[in-house]
Coordinates of C-alpha atoms in Angstrom, one line a residue:
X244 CA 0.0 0.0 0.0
X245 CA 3.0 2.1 0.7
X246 CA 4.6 1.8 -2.3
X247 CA 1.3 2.2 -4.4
X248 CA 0.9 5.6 -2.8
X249 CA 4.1 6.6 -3.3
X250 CA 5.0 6.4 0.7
X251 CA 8.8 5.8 2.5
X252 CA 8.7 5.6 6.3
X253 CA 11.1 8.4 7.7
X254 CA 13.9 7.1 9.9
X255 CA 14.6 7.8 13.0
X256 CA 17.5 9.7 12.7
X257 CA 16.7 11.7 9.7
X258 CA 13.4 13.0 11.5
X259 CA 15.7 14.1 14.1
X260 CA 18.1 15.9 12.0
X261 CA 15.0 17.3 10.0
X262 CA 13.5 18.7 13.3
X263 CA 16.8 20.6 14.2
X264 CA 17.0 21.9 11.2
X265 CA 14.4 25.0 12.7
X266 CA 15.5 27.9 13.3
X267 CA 13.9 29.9 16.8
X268 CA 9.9 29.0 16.8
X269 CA 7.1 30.8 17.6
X270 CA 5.6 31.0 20.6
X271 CA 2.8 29.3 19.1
X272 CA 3.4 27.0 17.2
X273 CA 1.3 25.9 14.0
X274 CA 3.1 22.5 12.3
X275 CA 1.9 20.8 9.5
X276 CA 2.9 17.0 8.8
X277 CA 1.6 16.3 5.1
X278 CA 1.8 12.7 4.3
X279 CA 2.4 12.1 8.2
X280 CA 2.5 8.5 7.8
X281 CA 2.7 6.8 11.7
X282 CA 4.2 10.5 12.4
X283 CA 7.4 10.4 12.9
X284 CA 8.5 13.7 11.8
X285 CA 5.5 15.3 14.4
X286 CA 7.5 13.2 17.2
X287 CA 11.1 14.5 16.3
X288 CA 9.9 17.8 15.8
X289 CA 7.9 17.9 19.2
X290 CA 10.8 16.6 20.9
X291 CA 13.5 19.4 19.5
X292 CA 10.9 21.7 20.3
X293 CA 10.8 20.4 24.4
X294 CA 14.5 20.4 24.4
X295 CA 15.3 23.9 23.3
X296 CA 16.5 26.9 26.3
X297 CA 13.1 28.9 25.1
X298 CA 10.7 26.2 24.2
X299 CA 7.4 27.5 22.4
X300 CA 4.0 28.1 24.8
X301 CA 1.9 26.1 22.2
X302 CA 2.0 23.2 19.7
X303 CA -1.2 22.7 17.6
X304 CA -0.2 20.0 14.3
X305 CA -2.6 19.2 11.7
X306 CA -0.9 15.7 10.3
X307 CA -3.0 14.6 7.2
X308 CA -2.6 11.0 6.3
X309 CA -5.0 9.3 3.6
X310 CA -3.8 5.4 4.3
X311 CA -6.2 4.1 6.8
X312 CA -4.3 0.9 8.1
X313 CA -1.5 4.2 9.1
X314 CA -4.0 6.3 11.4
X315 CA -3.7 4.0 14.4
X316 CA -0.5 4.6 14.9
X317 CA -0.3 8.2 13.9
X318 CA -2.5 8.7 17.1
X319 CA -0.5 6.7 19.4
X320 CA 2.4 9.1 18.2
X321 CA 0.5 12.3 18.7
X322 CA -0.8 10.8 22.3
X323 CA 2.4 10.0 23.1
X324 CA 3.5 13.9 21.8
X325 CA 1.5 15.7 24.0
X326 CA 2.5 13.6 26.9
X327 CA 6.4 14.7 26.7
X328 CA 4.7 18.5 25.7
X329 CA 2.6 18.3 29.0
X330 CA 6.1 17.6 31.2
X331 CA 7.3 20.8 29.6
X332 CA 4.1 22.9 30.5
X333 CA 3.5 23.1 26.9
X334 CA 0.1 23.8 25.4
X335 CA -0.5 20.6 22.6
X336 CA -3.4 20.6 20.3
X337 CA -3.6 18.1 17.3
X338 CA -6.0 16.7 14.3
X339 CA -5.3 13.8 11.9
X340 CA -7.4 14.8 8.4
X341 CA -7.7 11.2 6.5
X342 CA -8.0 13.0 2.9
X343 CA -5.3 13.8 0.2
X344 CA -3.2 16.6 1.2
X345 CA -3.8 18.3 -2.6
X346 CA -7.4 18.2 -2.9
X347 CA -8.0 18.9 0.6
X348 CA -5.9 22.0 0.9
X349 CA -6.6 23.1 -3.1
X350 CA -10.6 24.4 -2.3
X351 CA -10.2 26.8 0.4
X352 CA -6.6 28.1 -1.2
X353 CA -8.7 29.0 -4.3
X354 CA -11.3 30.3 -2.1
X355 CA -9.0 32.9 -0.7
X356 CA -6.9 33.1 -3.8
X357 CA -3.9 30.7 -3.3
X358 CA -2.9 32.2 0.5
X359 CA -4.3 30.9 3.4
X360 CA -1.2 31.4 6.0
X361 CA -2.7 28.2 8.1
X362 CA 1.0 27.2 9.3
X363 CA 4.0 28.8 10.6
X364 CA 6.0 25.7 10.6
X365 CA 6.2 22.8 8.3
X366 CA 7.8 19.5 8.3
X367 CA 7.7 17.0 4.7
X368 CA 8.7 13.6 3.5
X369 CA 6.2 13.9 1.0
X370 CA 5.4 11.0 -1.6
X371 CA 6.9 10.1 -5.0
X372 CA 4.7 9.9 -8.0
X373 CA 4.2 10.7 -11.3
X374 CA 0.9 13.6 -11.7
X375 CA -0.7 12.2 -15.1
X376 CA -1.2 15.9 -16.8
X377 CA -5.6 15.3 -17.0
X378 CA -5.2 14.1 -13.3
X379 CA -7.5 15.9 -10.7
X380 CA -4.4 16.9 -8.5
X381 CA -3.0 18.3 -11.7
X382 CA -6.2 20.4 -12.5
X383 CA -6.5 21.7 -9.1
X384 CA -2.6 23.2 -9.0
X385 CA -3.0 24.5 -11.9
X386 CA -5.6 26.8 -10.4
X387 CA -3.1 27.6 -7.6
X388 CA -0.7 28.5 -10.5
X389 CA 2.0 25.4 -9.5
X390 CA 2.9 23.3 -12.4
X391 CA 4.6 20.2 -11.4
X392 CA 4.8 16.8 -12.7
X393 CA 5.8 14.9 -9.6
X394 CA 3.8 14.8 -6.6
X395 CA 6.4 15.1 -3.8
X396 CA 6.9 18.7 -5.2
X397 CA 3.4 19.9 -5.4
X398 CA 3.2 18.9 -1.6
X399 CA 5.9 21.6 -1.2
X400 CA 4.8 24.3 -3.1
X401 CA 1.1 24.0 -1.5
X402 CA 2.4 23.4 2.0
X403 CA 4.7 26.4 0.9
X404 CA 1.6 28.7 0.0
X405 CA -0.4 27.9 3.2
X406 CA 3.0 29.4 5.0
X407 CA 2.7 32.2 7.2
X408 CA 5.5 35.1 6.5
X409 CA 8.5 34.0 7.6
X410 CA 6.8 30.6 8.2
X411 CA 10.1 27.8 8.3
X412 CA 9.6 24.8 5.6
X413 CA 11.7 21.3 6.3
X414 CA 11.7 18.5 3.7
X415 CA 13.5 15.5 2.5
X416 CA 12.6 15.0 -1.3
X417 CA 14.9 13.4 -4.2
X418 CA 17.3 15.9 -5.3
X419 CA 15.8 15.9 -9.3
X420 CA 13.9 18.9 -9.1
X421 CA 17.4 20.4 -8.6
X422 CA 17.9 20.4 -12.7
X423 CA 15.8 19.3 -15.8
X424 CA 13.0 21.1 -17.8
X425 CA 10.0 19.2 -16.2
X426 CA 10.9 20.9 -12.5
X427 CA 11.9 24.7 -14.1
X428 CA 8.2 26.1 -13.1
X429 CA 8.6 23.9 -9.7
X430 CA 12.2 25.6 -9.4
X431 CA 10.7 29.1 -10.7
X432 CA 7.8 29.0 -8.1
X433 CA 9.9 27.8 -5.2
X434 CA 12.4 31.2 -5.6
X435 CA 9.7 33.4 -6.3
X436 CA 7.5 32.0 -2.8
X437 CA 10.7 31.4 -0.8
X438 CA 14.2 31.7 0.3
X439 CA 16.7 28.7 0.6
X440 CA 18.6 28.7 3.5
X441 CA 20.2 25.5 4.1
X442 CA 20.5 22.1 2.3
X443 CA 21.4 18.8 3.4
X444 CA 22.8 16.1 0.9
X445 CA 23.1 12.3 1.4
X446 CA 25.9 11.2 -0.8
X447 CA 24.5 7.9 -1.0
X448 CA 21.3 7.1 -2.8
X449 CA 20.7 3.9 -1.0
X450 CA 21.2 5.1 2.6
X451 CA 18.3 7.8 3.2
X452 CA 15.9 5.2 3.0
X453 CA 17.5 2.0 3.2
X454 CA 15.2 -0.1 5.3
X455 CA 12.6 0.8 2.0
X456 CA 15.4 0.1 -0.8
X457 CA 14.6 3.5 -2.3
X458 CA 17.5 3.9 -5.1
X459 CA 17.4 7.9 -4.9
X460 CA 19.6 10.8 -4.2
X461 CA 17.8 12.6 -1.6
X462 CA 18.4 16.5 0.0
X463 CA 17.2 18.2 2.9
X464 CA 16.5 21.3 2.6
X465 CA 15.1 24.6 4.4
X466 CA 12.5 27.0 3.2
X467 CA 11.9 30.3 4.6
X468 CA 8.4 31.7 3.2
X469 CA 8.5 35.3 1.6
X470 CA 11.9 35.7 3.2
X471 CA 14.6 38.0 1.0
X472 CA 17.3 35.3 -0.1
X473 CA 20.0 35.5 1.7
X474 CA 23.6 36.1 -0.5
X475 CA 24.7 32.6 1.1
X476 CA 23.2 29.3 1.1
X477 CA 24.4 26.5 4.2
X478 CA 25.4 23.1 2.5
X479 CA 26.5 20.3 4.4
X480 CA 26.9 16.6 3.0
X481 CA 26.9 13.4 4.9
X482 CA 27.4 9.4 3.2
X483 CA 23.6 8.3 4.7
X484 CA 22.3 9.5 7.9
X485 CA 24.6 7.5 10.2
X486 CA 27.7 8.7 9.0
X487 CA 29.7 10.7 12.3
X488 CA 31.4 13.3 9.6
X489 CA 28.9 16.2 8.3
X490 CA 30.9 18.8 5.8
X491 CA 29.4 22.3 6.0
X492 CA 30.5 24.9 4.0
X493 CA 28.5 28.1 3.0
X494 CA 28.3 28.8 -0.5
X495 CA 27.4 32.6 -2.4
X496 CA 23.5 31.9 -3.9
X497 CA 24.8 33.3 -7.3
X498 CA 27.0 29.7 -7.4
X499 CA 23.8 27.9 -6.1
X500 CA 21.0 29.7 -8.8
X501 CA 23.0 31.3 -11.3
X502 CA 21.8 34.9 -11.7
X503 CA 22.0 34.4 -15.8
X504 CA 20.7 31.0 -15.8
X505 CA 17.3 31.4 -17.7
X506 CA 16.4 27.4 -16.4
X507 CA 17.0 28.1 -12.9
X508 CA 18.9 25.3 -12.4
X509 CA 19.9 24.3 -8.7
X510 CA 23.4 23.5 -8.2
X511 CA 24.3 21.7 -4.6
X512 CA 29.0 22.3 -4.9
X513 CA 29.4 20.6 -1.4
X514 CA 33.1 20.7 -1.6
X515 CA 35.6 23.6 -2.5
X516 CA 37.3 21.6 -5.2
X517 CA 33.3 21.3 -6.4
X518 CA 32.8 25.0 -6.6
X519 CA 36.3 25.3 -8.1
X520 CA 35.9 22.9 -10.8
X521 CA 32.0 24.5 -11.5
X522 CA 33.5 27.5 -12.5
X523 CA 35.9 26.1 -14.9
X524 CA 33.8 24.2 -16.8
X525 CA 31.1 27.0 -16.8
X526 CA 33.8 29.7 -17.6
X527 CA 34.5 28.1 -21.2
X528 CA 33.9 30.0 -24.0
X529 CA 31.4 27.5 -26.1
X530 CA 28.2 26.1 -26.0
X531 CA 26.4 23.8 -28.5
X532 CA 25.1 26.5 -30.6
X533 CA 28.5 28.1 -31.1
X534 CA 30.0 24.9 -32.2
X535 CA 26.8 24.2 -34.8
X536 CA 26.0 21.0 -33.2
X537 CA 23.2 19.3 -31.5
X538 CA 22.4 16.8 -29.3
X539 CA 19.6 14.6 -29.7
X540 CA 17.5 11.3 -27.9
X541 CA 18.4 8.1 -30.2
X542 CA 14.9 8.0 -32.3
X543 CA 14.6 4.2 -31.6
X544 CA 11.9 3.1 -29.0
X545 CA 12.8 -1.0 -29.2
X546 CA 9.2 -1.8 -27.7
X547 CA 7.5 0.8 -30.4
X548 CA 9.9 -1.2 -33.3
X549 CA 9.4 -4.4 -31.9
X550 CA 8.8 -6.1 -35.3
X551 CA 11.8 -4.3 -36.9
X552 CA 14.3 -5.4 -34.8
X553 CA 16.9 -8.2 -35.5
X554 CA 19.1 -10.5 -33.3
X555 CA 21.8 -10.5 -36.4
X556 CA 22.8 -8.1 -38.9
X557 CA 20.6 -9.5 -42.7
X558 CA 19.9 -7.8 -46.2
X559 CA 17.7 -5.0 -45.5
X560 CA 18.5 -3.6 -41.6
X561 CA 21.0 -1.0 -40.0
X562 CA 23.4 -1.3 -37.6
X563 CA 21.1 -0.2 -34.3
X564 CA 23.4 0.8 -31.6
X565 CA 22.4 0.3 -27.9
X566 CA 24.8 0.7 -24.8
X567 CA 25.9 -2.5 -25.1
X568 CA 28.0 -1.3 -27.9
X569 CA 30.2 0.8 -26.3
X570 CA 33.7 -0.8 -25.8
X571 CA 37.2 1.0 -25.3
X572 CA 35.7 4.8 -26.4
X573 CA 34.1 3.4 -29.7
X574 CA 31.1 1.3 -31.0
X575 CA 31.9 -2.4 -31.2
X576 CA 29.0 -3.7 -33.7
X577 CA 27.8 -6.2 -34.0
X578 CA 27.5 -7.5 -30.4
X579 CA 26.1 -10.9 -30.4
X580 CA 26.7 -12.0 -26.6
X581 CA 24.4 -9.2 -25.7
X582 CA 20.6 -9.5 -25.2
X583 CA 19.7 -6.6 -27.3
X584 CA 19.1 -6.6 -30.8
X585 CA 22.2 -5.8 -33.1
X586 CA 19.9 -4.7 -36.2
X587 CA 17.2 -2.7 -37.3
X588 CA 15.1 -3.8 -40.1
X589 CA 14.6 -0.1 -43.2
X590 CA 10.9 0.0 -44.2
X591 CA 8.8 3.0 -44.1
X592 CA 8.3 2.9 -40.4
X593 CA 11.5 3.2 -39.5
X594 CA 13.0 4.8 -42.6
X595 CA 12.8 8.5 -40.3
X596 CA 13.9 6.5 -37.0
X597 CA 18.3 6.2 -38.6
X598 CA 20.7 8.7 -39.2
X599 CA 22.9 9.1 -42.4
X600 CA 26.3 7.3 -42.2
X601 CA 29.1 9.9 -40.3
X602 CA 30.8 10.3 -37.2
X603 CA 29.1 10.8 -34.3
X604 CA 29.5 10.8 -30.4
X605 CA 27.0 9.5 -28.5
X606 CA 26.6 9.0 -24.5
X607 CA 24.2 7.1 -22.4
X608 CA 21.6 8.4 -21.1
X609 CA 21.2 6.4 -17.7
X610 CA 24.4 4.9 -16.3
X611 CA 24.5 2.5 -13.2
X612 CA 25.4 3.3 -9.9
X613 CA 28.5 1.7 -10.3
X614 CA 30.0 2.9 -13.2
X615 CA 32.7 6.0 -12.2
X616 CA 31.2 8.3 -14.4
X617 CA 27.9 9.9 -14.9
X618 CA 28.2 10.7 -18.5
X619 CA 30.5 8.3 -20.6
X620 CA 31.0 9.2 -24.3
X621 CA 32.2 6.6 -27.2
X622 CA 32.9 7.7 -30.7
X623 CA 30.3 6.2 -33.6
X624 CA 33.4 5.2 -36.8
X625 CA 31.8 5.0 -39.6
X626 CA 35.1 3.0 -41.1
X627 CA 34.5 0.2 -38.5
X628 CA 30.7 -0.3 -39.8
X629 CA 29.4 -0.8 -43.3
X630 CA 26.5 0.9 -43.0
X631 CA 24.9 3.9 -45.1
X632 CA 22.3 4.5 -41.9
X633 CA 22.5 3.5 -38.6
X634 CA 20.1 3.8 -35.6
X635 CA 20.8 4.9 -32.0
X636 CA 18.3 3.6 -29.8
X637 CA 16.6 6.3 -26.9
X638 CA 18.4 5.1 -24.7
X639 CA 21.4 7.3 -26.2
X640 CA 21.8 10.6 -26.6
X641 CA 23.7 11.2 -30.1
X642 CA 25.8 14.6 -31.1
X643 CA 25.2 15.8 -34.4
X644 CA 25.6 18.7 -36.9
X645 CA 22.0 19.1 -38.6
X646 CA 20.9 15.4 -38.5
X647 CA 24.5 14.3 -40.0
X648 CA 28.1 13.5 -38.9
X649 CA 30.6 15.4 -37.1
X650 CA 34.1 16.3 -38.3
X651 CA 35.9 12.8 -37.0
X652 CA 39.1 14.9 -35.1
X653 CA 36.5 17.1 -33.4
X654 CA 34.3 14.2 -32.4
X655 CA 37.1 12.6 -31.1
X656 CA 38.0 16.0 -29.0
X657 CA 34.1 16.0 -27.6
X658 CA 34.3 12.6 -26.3
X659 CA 37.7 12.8 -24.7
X660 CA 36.2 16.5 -23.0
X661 CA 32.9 14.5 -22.1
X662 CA 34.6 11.3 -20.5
X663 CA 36.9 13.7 -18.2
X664 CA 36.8 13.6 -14.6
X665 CA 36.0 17.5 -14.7
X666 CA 32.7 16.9 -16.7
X667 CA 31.8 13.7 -14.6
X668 CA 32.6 16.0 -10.8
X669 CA 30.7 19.5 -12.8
X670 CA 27.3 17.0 -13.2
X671 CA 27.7 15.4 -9.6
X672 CA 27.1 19.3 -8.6
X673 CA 24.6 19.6 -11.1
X674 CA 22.8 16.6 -11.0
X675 CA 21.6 14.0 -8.2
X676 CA 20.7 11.3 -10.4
X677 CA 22.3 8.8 -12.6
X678 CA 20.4 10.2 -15.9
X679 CA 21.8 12.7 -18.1
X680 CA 19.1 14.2 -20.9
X681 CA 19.8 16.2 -23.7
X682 CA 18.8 19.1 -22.5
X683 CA 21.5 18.8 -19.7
X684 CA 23.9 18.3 -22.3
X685 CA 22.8 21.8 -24.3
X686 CA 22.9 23.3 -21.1
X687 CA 27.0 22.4 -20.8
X688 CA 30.0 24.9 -21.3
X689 CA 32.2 23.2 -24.2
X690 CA 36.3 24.0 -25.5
X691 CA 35.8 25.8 -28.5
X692 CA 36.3 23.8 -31.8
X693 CA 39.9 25.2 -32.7
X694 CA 40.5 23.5 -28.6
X695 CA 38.5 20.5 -29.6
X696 CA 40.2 19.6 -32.9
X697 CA 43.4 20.1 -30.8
X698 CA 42.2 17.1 -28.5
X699 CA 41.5 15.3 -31.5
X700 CA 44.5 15.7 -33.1
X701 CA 46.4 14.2 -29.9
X702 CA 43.9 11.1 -29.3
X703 CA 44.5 9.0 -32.7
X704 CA 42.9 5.9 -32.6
X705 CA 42.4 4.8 -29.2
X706 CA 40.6 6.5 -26.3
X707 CA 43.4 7.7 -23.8
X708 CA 43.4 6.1 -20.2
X709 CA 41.7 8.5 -17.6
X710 CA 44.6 10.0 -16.1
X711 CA 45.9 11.0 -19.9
X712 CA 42.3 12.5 -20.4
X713 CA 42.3 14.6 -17.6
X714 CA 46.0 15.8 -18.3
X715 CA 44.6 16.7 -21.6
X716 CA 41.2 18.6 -20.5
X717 CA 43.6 20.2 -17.7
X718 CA 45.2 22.4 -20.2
X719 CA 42.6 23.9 -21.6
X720 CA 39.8 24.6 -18.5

């Protein structure tokens, strides 16, 4: 049931490191659990709130929590609350509303036009779930004006709107609404509403959550409501919530939300060497336009071309390239050990799905957790295939100058600049998951393609071990 909603039990110690998160409280204090589950965040927070020098007169939490079997022991946790408040002479109100959070909230914030100031404190592990675009929860934030297409975020931004001024925000969410195009009104509406004033990241995406198994790079983060942002952001890093050693390091917001960045994109550089190497790569002089290429999804969809596709290269099919392929920097077709199909039958169908013959770089789009880089780059050479067309399937993203090849010595500059260890650390700040899109891609700083073609010329035919690669980027960023 969990699961279907979209549900991962908070840990103890996360609540706890959630809960001190606050800054000074109110004397009365208004706290709203959304997606309480058996309450543990309540608890935590309730308990920080008893231990403080100056602890608040009042606690009233609304905890709303729609899975039935979960209520029983969301009561016990808020009886058990205002026991440990009533040692500390302090005042403890509560309610449990068994309805969804959206819809509940979405009627009256209409009513009184998307501000309803209900709360002065707020604690979140909302759930993760896709919002289908004709869903109701959908129809109803678009009233509030939030556009989101996950539903972790739209718990934010309308537990963000029912804020008092200066009302404090804690959350634990996954860290992709940090970048990509599907969060930028999210991002827009969260630094137009708020200011971010501290973010927590767990290094490892198995540790937040690991009793659950969630695979997910999760942050912690701090939202003060209609607060001026202030010129530096707290970010601190830990390996999983057990881990003794917490970095902290304050960075300027204009390294954080770039002031020229028209996508609003989120960057988390929880090391100096981070920060460092962020403004190399950003300081290059190129970007894709400059250079006349493009980057582009491979157009095959295996499951769409299911009929199409071939075990073995016959009369009459392509070379289709998956990331099986990749070996040593290049394409190594056909692969006949792997699972996937090697070929990709030409018929009218697919005859707009391949790409003319020509050098091209491609990179996968998904890599797996333990692979050492995020992006990793390999060279399509069109003299080790005999093939007029080929196909990149969508798991691929594929570089390109207007649908055709690339010059081979500049190719071969892109992909030793894209398997680097400056480009891999630059999307660990930019990025907390394990995909990289081709919009993320258009959005990089490049060498310029007199410094490319130089990096070309010194590759020849072999891709260069790591350390010769990053002797080779070095020089230029």
């Amino acid at each position: 049931m969990r699961r279907k909603l979209g549900q991962f039990m908070t840990p103890t110690k996360v609540a706890s490191f959630m809960a001190a998160l606050f800054l000074d409280l109110p004397k009365q204090v208004r706290l709203l659990d959304a997606g309480a589950g058996v309450g543990s965040l309540t608890a935590a927070f309730v308990h920080k709130a008893c231990s403080r020098a100056d602890p608040p007169k009042s606690i009233d939490v609304t905890a709303f929590e729609i899975d039935p079997k979960l209520v029983p022991h969301l009561e016990a946790t808020l009886a058990a609350c205002a026991a440990e408040c009533s040692q500390k002479d302090i005042e403890f109100s509560s309610r449990i509303v068994q309805d969804d959070f959206i819809l509940h909230s979405a009627e009256p914030l209409i009513a009184t036009n998307a501000r309803a100031e209900s709360y002065n404190c707020a604690i979140l592990n909302p759930p993760y779930a896709k919002l289908n675009t004709s869903s109701a929860w959908r129809h109803a934030l678009r009233q509030l004006s939030i556009e989101t297409s996950n539903l972790y975020a739209a718990f934010v931004a309308v537990a963000l709107v029912q804020l008092a001024p200066a009302g404090q925000m804690v959350a634990i969410t996954p860290r992709s609404f940090c970048n990509g195009s599907y969060f930028e009104p999210f991002r827009r509406f969260v630094l137009a509403n708020a200011a971010i004033e501290r973010v927590h990241v767990y290094e490892s995406r198995r540790k937040a959550f690991e009793d659950d198994d969630v695979l997910q790079e999760n942050i912690i983060y701090r939202l003060t409501n209609g607060s001026m942002q202030p010129p530096e952001v707290e970010i601190s890093s830990s390996e999983g919530p057990s881990a003794e050693e917490i970095r902290i390091r304050r960075v300027p917001f204009a390294e954080v939300v770039r002031p020229n960045d028209r996508h609003c994109f989120i960057r988390l550089p929880t090391m100096d060497a981070h920060s460092a190497l962020a403004q190399k790569i950003m300081s290059l002089g190129a970007v894709l336009r400059d250079l006349g290429l493009t980057v582009s999804t491979g157009r095959v969809v295996d499951f769409r071309a299911k009929n199409h596709l071939r075990k073995e290269p016959e009369p009459g099919t392509a070379p289709l390239i998956y990331p099986a392929h990749f070996e040593d920097g290049f394409v190594a077709w056909p692969n006949l050990e792997s699972r996937k199909p090697n070929a990709l039958v030409i018929d009218d169908y697919t005859a707009d799905q391949v790409v003319p013959r020509g050098t091209y770089v491609l990179t996968k789009r998904f890599t797996s957790k333990e692979e050492r880089r995020r992006i990793v780059a390999v060279i399509y050479d069109p003299g080790r295939l005999n093939a007029d067309v080929v196909g990149f399937e969508n798991h691929l993203n594929y570089f390109h100058k207007q649908g055709h090849g690339l010059d081979p010595l500049l190719a071969r500059g892109l992909a030793i600049f894209l398997n680097s260890t400056a480009v891999d650390q630059f999307f660990r700040v930019f990025s907390g998951h394990t995909q990289v899109n081709a919009t993320d891609l258009r959005n990089l700083h490049y060498p310029d393609a007199d410094q490319l073609l130089a990096l070309g010329k010194k590759m020849g035919d072999a891709m260069p071990d790591q350390e010769t690669i990053d002797g080779m980027v070095a020089a230029l960023i």
